[in-house]
PDB file of C-alpha atoms in Angstrom:
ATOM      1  CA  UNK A   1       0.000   0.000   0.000  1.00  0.00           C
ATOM      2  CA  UNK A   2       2.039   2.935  -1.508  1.00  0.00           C
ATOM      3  CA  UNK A   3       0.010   5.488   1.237  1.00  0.00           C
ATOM      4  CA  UNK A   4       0.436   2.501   3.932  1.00  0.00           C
ATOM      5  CA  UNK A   5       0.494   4.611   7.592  1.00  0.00           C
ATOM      6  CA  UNK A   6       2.992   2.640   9.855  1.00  0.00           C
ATOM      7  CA  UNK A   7       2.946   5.644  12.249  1.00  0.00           C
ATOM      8  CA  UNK A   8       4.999   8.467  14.029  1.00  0.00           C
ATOM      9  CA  UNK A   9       9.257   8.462  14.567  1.00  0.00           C
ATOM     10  CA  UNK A  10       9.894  11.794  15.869  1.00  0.00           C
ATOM     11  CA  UNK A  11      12.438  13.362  17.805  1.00  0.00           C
ATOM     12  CA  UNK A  12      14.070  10.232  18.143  1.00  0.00           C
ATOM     13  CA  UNK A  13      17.807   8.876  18.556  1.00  0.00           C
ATOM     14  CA  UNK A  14      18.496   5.335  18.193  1.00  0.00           C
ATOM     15  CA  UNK A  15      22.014   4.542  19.657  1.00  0.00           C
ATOM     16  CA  UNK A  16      24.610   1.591  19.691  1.00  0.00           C
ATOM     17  CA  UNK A  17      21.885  -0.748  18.153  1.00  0.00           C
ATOM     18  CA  UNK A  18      22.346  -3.841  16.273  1.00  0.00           C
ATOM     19  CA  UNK A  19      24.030  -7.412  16.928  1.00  0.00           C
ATOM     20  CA  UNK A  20      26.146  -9.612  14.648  1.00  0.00           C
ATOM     21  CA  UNK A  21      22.633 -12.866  14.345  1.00  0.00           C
ATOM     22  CA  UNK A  22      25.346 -15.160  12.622  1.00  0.00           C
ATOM     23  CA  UNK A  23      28.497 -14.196  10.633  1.00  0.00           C
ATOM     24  CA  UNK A  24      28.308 -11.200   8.320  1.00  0.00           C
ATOM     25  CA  UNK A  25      24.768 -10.982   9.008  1.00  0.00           C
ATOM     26  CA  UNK A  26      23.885  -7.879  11.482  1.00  0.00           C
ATOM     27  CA  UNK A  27      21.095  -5.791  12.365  1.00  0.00           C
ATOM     28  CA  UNK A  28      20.739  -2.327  11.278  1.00  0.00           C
ATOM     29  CA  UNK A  29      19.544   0.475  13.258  1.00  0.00           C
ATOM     30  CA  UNK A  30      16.265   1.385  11.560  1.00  0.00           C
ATOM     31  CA  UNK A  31      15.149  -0.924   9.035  1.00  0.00           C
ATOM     32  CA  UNK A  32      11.661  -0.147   7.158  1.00  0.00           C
ATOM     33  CA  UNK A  33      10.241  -2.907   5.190  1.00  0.00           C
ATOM     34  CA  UNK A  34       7.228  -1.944   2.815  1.00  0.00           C
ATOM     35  CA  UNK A  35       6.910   0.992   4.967  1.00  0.00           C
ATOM     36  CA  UNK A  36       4.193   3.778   2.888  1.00  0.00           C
ATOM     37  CA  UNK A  37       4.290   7.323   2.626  1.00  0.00           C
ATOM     38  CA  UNK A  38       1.915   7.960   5.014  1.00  0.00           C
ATOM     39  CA  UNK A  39       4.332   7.657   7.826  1.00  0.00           C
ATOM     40  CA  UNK A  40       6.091  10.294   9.414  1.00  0.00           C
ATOM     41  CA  UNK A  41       9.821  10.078   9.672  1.00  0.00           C
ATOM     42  CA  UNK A  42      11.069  13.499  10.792  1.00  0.00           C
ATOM     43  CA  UNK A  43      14.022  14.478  12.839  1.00  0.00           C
ATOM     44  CA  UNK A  44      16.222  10.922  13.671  1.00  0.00           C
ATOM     45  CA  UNK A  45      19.211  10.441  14.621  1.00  0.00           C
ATOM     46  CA  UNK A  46      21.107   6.625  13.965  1.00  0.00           C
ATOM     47  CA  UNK A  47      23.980   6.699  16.372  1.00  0.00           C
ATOM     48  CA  UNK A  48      27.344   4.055  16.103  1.00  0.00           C
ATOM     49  CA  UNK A  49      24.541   1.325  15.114  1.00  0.00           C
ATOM     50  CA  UNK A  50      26.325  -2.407  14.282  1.00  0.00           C
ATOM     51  CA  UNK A  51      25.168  -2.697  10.456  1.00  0.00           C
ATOM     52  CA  UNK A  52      23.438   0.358   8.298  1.00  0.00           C
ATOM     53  CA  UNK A  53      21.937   3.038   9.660  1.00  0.00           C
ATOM     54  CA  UNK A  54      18.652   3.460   7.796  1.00  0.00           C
ATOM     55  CA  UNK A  55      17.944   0.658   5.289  1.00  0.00           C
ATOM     56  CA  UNK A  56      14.659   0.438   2.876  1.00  0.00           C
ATOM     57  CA  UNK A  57      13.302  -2.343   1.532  1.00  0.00           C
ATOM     58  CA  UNK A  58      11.012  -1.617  -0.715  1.00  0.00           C
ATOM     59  CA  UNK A  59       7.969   0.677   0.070  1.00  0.00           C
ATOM     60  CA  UNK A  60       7.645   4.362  -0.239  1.00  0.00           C
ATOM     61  CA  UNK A  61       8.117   6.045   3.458  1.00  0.00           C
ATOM     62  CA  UNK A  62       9.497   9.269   2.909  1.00  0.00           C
ATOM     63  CA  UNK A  63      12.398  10.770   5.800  1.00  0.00           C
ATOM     64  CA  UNK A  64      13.503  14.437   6.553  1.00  0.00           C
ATOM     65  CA  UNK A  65      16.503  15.856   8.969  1.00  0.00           C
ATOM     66  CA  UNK A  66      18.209  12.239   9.552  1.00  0.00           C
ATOM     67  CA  UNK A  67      21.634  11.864  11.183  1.00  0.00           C
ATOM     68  CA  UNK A  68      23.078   8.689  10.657  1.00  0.00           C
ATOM     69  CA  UNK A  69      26.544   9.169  12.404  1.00  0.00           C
ATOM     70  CA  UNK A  70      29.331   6.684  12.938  1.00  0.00           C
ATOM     71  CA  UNK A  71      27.218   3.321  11.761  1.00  0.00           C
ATOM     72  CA  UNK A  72      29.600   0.420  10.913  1.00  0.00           C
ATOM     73  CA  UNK A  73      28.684  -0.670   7.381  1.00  0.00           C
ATOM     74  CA  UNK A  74      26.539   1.878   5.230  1.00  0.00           C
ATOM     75  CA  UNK A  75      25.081   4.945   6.598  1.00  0.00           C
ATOM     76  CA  UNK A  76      21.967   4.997   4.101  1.00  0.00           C
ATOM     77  CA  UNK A  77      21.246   1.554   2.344  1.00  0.00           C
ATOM     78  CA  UNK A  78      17.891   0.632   0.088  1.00  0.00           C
ATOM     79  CA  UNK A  79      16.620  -2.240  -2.305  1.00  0.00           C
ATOM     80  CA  UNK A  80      13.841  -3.583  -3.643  1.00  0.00           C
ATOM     81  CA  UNK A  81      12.036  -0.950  -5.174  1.00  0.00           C
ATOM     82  CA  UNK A  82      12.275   1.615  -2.547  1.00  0.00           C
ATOM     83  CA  UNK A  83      10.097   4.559  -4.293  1.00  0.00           C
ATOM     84  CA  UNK A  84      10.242   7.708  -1.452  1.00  0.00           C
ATOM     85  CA  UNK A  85      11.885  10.854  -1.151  1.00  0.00           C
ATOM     86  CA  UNK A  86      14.827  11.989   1.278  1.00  0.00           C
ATOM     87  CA  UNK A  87      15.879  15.492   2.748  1.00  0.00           C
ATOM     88  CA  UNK A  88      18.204  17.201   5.020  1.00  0.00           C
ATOM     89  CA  UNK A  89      20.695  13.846   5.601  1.00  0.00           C
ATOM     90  CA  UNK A  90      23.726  14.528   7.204  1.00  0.00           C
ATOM     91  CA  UNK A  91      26.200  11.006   7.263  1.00  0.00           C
ATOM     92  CA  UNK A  92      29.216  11.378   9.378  1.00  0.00           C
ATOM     93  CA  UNK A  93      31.760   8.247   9.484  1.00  0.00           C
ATOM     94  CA  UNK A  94      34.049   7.836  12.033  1.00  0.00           C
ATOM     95  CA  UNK A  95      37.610   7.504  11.107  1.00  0.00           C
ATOM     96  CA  UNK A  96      38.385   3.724  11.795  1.00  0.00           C
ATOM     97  CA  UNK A  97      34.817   2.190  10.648  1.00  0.00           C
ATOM     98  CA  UNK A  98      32.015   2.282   8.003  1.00  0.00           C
ATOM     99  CA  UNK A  99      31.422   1.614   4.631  1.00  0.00           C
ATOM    100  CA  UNK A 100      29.838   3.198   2.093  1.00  0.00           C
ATOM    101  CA  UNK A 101      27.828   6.591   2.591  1.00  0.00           C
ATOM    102  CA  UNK A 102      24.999   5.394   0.231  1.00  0.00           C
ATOM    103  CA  UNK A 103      24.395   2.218  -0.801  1.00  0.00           C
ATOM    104  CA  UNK A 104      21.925   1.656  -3.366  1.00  0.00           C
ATOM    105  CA  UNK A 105      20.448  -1.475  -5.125  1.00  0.00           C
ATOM    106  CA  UNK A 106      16.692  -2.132  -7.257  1.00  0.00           C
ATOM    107  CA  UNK A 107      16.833  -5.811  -6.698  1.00  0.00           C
ATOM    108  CA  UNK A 108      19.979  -7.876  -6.535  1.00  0.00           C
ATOM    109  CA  UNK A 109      18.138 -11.205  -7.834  1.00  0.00           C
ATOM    110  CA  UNK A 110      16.789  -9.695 -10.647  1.00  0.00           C
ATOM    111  CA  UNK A 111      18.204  -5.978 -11.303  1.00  0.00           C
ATOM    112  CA  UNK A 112      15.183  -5.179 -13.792  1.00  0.00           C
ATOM    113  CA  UNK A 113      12.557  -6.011 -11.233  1.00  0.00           C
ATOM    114  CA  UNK A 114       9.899  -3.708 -11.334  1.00  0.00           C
ATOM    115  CA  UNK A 115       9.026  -1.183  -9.429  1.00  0.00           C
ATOM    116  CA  UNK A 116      12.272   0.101  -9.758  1.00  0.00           C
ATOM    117  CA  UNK A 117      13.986   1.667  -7.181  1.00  0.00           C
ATOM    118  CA  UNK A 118      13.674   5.286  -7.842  1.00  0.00           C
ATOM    119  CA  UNK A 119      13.961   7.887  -4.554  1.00  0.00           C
ATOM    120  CA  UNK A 120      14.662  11.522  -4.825  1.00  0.00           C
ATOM    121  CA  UNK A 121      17.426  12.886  -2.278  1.00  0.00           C
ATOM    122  CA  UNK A 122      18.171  16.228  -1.796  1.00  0.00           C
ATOM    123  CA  UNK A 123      20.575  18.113   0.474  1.00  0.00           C
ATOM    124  CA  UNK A 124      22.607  15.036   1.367  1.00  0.00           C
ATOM    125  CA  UNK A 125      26.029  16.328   3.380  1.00  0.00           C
ATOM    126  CA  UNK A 126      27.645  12.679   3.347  1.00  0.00           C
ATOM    127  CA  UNK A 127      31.125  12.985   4.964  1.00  0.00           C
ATOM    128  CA  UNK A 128      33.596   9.890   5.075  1.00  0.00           C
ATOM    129  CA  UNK A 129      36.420   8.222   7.365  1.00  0.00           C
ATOM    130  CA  UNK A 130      38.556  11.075   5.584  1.00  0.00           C
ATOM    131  CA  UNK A 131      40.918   7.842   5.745  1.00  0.00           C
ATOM    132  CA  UNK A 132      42.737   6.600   2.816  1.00  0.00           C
ATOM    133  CA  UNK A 133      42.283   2.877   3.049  1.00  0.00           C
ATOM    134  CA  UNK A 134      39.209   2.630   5.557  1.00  0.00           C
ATOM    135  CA  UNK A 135      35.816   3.026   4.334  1.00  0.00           C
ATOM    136  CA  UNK A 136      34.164   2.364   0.848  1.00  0.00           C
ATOM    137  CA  UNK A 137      32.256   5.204  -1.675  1.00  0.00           C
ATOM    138  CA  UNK A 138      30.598   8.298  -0.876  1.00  0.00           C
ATOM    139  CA  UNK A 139      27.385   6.700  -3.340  1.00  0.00           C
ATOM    140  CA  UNK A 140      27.567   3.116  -4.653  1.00  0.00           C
ATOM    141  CA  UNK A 141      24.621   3.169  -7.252  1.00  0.00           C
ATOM    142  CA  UNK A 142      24.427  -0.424  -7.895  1.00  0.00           C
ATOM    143  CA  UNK A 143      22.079  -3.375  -9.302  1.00  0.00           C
ATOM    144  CA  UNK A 144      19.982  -1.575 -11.124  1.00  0.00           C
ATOM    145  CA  UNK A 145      18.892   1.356  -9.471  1.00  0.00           C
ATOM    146  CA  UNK A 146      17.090   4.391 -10.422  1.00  0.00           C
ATOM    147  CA  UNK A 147      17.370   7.912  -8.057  1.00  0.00           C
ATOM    148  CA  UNK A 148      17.693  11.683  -8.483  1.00  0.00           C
ATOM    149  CA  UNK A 149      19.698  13.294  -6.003  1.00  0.00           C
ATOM    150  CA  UNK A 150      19.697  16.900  -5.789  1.00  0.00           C
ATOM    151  CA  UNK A 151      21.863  19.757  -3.930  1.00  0.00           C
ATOM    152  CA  UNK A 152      24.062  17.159  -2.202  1.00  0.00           C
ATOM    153  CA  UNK A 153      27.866  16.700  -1.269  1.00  0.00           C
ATOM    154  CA  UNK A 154      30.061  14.058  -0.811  1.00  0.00           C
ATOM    155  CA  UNK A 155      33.369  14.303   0.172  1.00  0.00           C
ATOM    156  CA  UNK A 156      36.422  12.248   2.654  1.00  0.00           C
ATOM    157  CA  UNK A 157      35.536   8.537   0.992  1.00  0.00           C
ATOM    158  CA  UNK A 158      38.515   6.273   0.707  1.00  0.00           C
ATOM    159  CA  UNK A 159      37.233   4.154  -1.923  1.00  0.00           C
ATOM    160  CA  UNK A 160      35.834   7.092  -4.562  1.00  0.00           C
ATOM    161  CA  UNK A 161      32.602   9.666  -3.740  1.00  0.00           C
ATOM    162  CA  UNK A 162      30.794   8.118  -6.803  1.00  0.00           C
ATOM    163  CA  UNK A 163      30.283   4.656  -8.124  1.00  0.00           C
ATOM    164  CA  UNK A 164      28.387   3.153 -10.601  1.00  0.00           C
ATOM    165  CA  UNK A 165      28.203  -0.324 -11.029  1.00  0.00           C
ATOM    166  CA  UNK A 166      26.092  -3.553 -12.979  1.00  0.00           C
ATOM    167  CA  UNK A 167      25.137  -3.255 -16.345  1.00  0.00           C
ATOM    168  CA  UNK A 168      21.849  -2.805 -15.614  1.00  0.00           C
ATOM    169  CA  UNK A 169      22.224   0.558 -13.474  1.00  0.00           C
ATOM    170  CA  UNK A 170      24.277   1.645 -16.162  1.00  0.00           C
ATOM    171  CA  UNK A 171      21.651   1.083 -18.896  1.00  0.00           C
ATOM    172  CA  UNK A 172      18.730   2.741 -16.547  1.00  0.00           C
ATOM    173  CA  UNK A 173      20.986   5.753 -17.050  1.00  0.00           C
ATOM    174  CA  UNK A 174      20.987   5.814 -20.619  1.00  0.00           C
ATOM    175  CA  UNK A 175      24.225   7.031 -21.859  1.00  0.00           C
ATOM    176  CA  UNK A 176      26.139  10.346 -21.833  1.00  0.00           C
ATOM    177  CA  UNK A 177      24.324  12.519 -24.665  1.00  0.00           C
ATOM    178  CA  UNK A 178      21.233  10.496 -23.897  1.00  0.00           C
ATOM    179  CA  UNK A 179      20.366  10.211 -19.886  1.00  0.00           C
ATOM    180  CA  UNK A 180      17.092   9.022 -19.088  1.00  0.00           C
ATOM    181  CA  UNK A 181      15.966  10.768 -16.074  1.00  0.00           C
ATOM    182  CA  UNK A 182      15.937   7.889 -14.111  1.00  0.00           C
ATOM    183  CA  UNK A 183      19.749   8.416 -12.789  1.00  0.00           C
ATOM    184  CA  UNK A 184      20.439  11.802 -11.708  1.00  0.00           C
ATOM    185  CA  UNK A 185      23.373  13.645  -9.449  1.00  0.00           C
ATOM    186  CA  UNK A 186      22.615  17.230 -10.368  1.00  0.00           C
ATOM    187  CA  UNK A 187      24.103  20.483  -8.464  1.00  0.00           C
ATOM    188  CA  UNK A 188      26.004  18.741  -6.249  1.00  0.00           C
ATOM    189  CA  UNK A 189      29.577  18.663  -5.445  1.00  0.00           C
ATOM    190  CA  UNK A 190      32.501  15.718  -4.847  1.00  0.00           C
ATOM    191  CA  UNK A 191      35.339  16.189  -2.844  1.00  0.00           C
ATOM    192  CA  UNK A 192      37.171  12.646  -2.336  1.00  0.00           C
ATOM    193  CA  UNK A 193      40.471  11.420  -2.999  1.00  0.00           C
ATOM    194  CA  UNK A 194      39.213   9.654  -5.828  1.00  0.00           C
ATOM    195  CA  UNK A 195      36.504  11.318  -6.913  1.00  0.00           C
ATOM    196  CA  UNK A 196      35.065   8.974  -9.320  1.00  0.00           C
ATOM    197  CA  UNK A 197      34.900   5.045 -10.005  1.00  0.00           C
ATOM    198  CA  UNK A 198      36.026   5.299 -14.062  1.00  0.00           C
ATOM    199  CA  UNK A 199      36.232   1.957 -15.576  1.00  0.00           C
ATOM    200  CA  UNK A 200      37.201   2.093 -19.460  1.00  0.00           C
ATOM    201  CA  UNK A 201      35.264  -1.338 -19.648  1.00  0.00           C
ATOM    202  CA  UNK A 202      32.020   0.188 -18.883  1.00  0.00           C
ATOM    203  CA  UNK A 203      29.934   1.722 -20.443  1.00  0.00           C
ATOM    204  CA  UNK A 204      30.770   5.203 -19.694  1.00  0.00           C
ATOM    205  CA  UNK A 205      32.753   7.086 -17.366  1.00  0.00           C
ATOM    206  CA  UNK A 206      31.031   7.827 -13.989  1.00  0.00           C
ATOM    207  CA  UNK A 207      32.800  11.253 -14.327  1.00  0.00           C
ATOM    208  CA  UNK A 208      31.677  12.038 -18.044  1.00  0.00           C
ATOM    209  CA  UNK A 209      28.336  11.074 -16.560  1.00  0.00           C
ATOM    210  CA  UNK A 210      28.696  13.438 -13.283  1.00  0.00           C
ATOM    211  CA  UNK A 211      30.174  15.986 -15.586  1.00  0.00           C
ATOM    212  CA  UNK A 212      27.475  16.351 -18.147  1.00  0.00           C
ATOM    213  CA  UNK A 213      24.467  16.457 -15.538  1.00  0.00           C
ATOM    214  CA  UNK A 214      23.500  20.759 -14.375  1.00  0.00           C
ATOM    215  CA  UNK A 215      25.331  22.760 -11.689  1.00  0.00           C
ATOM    216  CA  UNK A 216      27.281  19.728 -10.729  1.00  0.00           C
ATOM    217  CA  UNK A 217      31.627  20.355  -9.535  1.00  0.00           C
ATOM    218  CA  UNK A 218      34.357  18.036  -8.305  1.00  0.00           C
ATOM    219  CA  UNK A 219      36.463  20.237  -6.357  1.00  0.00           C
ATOM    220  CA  UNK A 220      36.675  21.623  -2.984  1.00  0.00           C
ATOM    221  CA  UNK A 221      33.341  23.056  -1.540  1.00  0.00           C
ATOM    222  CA  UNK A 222      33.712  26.406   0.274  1.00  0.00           C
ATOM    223  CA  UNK A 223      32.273  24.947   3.452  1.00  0.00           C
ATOM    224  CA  UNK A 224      30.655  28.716   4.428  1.00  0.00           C
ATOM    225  CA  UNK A 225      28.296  28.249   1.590  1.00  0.00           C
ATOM    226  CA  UNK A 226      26.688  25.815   2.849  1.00  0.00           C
ATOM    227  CA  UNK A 227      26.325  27.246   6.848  1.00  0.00           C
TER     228      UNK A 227
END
C-alpha cells in the first residue's frame, strides 16, 4: 500500500543498536520494510549502530533531517524498489569504521525487477572516514537502481565519492548525450580522494556522466556556503 500509515518516529535517537545474528549478518539500526508514505519520519538520529543506519526495503516512506553518524557498514542503504523521497541527511563516518555513505540497489536477484527503485534525495552532506584505506564510496549506485539526487555533497571517501556499477544501473541511465531521467546527481559537489569510479570497460565514465548532468563540480566546496 504505496500510502500505507505505519505511524509516528519523531524526535528520536536510536544509539549503539544492532548485533552480529550469525556471521556477516547484522542488524541495522532502523530498518523499514514496505513501509508507505503515510508515515512520518522526521528528525532521527542513527547513532554508532552495528550494520546500516537506515535501510529500505522496498515501500515508499518518505524521511527528513536524519543523522546517521558513525554506523559500521553503510550509513543509508535501500533495495527492492524503494520509491520515497529523502531530505536534510547529514552522514558522518568515524575515522576507523564504516562503509559506504549510500548504498543503493533495485533488486539484486533480478536488477530489472519492477518497481524500480527510484527515490529523490536532496541536500545530502555525506562525509567519510577522511581515511585513505578505511571506508568504501561516498554513493555506490548499484544493481539496477534508479534515483535523483539533488543539492548534495560528498566528500572524505577512501574508496571514490561516486560509483556506478552492474550493467543494468548503467543502462537505466541511458548514456552520456542520452540520460534518461531515471539516474540523476545534479548540483552537487565531490570532494574525495578519488573522486570517481572510471572503468574504461564500462559503459561510460562515472565522471563524463557526473560531468554532463547541471550545476554539478568536483572540487573543494567552500564549506561557508553551505552554513
Amino acid at each position: 500500500d504505496a500510502k500505507d500509515n505505519s505511524g509516528i518516529l519523531k524526535y528520536v535517537q536510536i544509539r549503539y543498536a544492532g548485533i552480529e545474528v550469525r556471521p556477516d549478518n547484522e542488524l541495522n539500526a532502523l530498518t523499514l520494510l514496505g513501509v508507505g508514505a503515510g508515515t512520518n519520519l522526521d528528525f532521527i538520529e542513527l547513532y554508532r549502530g552495528k550494520d546500516d543506519g537506515i535501510e529500505m526495503f522496498g515501500g515508499t516512506v518518505n524521511f527528513k533531517h536524519i543523522a546517521s553518524i558513525g554506523n559500521s557498514d553503510d550509513s543509508v542503504d535501500w533495495g527492492s524498489g524503494w520509491n520515497g523521497k529523502a531530505q536534510f541527511v547529514l552522514i558522518k563516518q568515524l575515522s576507523d569504521d564504516g562503509d559506504n555513505g549510500i548504498e543503493a540497489d533495485n533488486n539484486e536477484v533480478d536488477n530489472n525487477s519492477l518497481p524500480r527503485a527510484k527515490p529523490v534525495l536532496a541536500n545530502f552532506t555525506a562525509i567519510g572516514t577522511g581515511s585513505a584505506t578505511i571506508g568504501g564510496n561516498g554513493a555506490l549506485l548499484r544493481r539496477g537502481t534508479g534515483a535523483n539526487i539533488h543539492n548534495s555533497i560528498f566528500t572524505g571517501f577512501a574508496k571514490s565519492c561516486l560509483n556506478i556499477d552492474s550493467n543494468a544501473t548503467f543502462a537505466n541511465a541511458g548514456s552520456i548525450n542520452g540520460l534518461t531521467g531515471q539516474l540523476t546527481v545534479n548540483n552537487s559537489i565531490v570532494d574525495c580522494p578519488k573522486n570517481f569510479d572510471d572503468q574504461t570497460s564500462e559503459p561510460f565514465l562515472v565522471s563524463a556522466w557526473f560531468n554532463a548532468q547541471e550545476g554539478n563540480k568536483a572540487e573543494k566546496p567552500a564549506l561557508t556556503n553551505f552554513l
